[in-house]
Short mmCIF file of C-alpha atoms in Angstrom, two decimals:
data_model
loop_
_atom_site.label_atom_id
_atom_site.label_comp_id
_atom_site.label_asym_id
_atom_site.label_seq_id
_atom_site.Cartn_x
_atom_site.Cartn_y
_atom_site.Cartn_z
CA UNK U 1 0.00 0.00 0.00
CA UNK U 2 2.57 2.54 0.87
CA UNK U 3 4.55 1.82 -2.75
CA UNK U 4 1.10 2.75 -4.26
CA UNK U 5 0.24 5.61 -1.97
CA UNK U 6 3.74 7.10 -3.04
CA UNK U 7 3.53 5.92 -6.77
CA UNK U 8 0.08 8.07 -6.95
CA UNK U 9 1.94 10.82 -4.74
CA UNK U 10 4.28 11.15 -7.52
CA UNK U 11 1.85 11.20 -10.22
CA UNK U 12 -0.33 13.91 -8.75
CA UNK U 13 2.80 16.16 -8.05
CA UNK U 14 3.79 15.88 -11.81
CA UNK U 15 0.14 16.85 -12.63
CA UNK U 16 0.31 19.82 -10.32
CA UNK U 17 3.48 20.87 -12.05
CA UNK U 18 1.65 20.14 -15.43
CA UNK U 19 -1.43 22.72 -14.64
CA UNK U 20 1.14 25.03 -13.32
CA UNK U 21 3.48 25.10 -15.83
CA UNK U 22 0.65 25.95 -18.49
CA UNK U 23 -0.98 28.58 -16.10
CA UNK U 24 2.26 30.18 -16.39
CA UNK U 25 2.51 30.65 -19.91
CA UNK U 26 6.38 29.87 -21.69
CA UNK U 27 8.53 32.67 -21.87
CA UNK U 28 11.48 33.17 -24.25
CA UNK U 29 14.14 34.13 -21.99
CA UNK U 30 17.34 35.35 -23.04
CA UNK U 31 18.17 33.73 -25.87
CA UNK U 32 21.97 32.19 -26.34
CA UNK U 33 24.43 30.04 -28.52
CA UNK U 34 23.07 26.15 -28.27
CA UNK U 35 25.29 23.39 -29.40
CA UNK U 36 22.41 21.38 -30.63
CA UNK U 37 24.28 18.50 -31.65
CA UNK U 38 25.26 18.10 -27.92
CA UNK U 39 21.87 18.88 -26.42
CA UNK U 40 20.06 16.22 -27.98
CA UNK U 41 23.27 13.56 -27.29
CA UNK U 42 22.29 14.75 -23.44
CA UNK U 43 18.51 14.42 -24.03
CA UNK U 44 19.30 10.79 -25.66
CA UNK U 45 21.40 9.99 -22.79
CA UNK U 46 18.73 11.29 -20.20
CA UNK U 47 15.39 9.54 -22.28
CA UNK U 48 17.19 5.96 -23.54
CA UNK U 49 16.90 4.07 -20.11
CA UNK U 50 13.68 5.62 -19.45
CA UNK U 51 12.67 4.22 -22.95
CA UNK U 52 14.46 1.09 -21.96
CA UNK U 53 12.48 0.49 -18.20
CA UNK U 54 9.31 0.49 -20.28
CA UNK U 55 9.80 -1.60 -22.75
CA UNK U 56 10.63 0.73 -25.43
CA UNK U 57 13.25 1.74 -27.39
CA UNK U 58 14.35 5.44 -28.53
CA UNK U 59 16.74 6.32 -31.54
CA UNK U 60 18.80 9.18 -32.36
CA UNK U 61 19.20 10.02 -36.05
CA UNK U 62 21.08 12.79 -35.77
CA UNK U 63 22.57 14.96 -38.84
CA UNK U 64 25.12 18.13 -37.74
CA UNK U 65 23.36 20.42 -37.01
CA UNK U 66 26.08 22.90 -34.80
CA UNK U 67 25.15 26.14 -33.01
CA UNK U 68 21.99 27.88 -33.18
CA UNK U 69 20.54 31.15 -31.45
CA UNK U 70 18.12 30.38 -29.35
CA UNK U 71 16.52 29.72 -25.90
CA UNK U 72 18.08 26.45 -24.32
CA UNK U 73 15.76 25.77 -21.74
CA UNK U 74 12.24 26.51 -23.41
CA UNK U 75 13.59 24.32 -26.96
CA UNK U 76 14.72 21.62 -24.19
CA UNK U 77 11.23 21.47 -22.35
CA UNK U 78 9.20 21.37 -25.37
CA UNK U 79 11.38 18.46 -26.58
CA UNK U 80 10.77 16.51 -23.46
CA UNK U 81 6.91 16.97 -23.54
CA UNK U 82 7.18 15.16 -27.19
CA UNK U 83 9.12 12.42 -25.92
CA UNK U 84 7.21 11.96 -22.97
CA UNK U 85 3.70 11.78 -24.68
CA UNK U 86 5.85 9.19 -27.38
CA UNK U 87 6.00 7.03 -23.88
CA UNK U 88 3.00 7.56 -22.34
CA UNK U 89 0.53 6.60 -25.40
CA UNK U 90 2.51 3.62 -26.86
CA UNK U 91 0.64 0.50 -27.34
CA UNK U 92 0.55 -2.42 -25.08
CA UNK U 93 0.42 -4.71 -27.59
CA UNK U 94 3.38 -4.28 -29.54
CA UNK U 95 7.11 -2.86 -28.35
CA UNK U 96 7.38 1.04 -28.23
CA UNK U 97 9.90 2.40 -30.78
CA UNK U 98 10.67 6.50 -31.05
CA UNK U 99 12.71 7.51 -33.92
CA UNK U 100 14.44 10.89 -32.74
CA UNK U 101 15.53 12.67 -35.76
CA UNK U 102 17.27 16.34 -35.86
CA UNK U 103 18.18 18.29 -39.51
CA UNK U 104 18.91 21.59 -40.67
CA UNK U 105 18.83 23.64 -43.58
CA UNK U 106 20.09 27.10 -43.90
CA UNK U 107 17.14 28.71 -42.34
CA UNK U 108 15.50 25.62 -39.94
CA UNK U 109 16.27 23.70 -37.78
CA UNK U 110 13.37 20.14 -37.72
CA UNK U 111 13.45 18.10 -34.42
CA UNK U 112 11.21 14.89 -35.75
CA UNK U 113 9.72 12.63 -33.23
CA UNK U 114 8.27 9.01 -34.85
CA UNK U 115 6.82 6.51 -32.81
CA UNK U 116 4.72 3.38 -33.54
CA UNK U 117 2.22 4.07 -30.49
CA UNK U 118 -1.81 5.00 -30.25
CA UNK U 119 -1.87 7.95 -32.81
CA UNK U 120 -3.58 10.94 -33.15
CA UNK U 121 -6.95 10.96 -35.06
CA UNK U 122 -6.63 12.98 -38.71
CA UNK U 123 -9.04 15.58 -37.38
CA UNK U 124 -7.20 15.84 -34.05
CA UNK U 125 -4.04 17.22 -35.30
CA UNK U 126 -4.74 20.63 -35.43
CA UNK U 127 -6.42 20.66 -31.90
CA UNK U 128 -4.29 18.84 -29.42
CA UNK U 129 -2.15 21.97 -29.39
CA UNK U 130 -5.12 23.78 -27.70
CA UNK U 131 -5.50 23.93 -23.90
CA UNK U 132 -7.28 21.12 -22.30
CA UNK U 133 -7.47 19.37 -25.67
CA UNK U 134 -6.94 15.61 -25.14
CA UNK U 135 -7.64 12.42 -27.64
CA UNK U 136 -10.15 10.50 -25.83
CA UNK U 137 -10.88 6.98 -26.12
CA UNK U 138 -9.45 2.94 -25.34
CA UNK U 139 -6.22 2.73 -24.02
CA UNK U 140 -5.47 6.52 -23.15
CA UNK U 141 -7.15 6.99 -19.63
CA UNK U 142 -4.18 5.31 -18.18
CA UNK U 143 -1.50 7.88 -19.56
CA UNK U 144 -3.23 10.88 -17.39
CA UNK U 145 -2.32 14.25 -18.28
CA UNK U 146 -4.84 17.21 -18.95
CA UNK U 147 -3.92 17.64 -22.40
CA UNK U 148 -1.52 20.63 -21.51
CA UNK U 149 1.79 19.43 -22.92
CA UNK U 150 1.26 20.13 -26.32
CA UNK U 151 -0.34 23.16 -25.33
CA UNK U 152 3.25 24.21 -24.34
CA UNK U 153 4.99 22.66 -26.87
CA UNK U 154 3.02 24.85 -29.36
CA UNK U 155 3.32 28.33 -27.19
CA UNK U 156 7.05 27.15 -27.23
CA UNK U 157 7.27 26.85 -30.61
CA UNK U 158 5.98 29.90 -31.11
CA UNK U 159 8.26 32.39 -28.55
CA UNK U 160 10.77 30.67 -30.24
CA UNK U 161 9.87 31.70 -33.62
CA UNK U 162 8.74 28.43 -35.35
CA UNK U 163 5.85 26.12 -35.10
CA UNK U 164 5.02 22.32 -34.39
CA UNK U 165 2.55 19.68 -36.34
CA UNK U 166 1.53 16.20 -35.74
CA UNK U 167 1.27 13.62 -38.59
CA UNK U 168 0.62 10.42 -38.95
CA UNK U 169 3.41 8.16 -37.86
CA UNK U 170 4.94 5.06 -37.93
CA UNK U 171 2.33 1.89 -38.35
CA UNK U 172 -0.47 4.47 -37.16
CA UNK U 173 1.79 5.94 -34.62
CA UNK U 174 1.95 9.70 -33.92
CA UNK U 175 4.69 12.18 -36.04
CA UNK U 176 5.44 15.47 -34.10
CA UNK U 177 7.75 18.49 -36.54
CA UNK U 178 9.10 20.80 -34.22
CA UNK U 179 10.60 23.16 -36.31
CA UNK U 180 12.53 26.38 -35.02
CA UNK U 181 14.32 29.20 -37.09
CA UNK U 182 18.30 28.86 -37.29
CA UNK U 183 19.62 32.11 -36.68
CA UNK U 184 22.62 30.81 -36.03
#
């Protein structure tokens, strides 16, 4: 009983932190030189074993991307909300696999997270970046959540001068495009 009292504990803390977090809009803070190329090694090297503890497996396909102008912190948060919902609506019938790809062109840089899990409904795409906008239905009352992250992923996006969109993924999967400007 006590491993469960704490395990829900937990879970209602993060939830807290969820509601406040998007109470408290994002703001772009001072913006600074980001080796991206070694941010998302540290974000591989912080998300793998979680990946791993569940059953799931995360991989980096990473081309050189370098230094960009931008807001470290905000780009890093928004990055761990995609990852996080890539965990929390995988299927239970098949292993979870993310595909964690970063590019660049001269003007964008494209952070593309791929996984296999539940999906997101065509006509849901547009809306799960809205405030309290969730996909209902089997499987995803056990995830939680109060449809919030994307929420800030989106505002993030935006303060940092670029935009996200969800796609169809792998094998009906989910396919987030977080795409921010270069300036760098």
């Amino acid at each position: 009983f006590a491993r469960q009292i704490v395990k829900e504990a937990e879970r209602l803390g993060a939830r807290v932190d969820e509601v406040l977090k998007a109470a408290n809009r994002p703001e772009l803070g001072m913006p600074e030189e980001v080796d991206i190329d070694a941010m998302v090694a540290e974000i591989g090297e912080r998300w793998k074993p979680l990946f791993e503890q569940h059953g799931a497996s995360l991989h980096l396909e990473l081309a050189p991307v370098g230094k960009v102008r931008t807001q470290r912190s905000l780009l890093r948060d928004a990055l761990y909300n995609l990852l996080d919902n890539a965990l929390k609506y995988r299927r239970e019938d098949k292993p979870g696999k993310v595909i964690f790809r970063v590019s660049a062109d001269r003007r964008m840089v494209t952070f593309d997270i791929e996984d296999n899990g539940l999906g997101v409904p065509a006509h849901m795409r547009k809306a799960i970046f809205e405030r309290f906008r969730r996909v209902e239905g089997p499987g995803r009352g056990l995830s939680g959540g109060h449809g919030l992250g994307l929420y800030f992923v989106a505002e993030a996006a935006r303060l940092l001068g670029g935009k996200v969109e969800c796609r169809e993924g792998t094998d009906g999967g989910a396919r987030f495009l977080l795409r921010i400007p270069r300036r760098g």
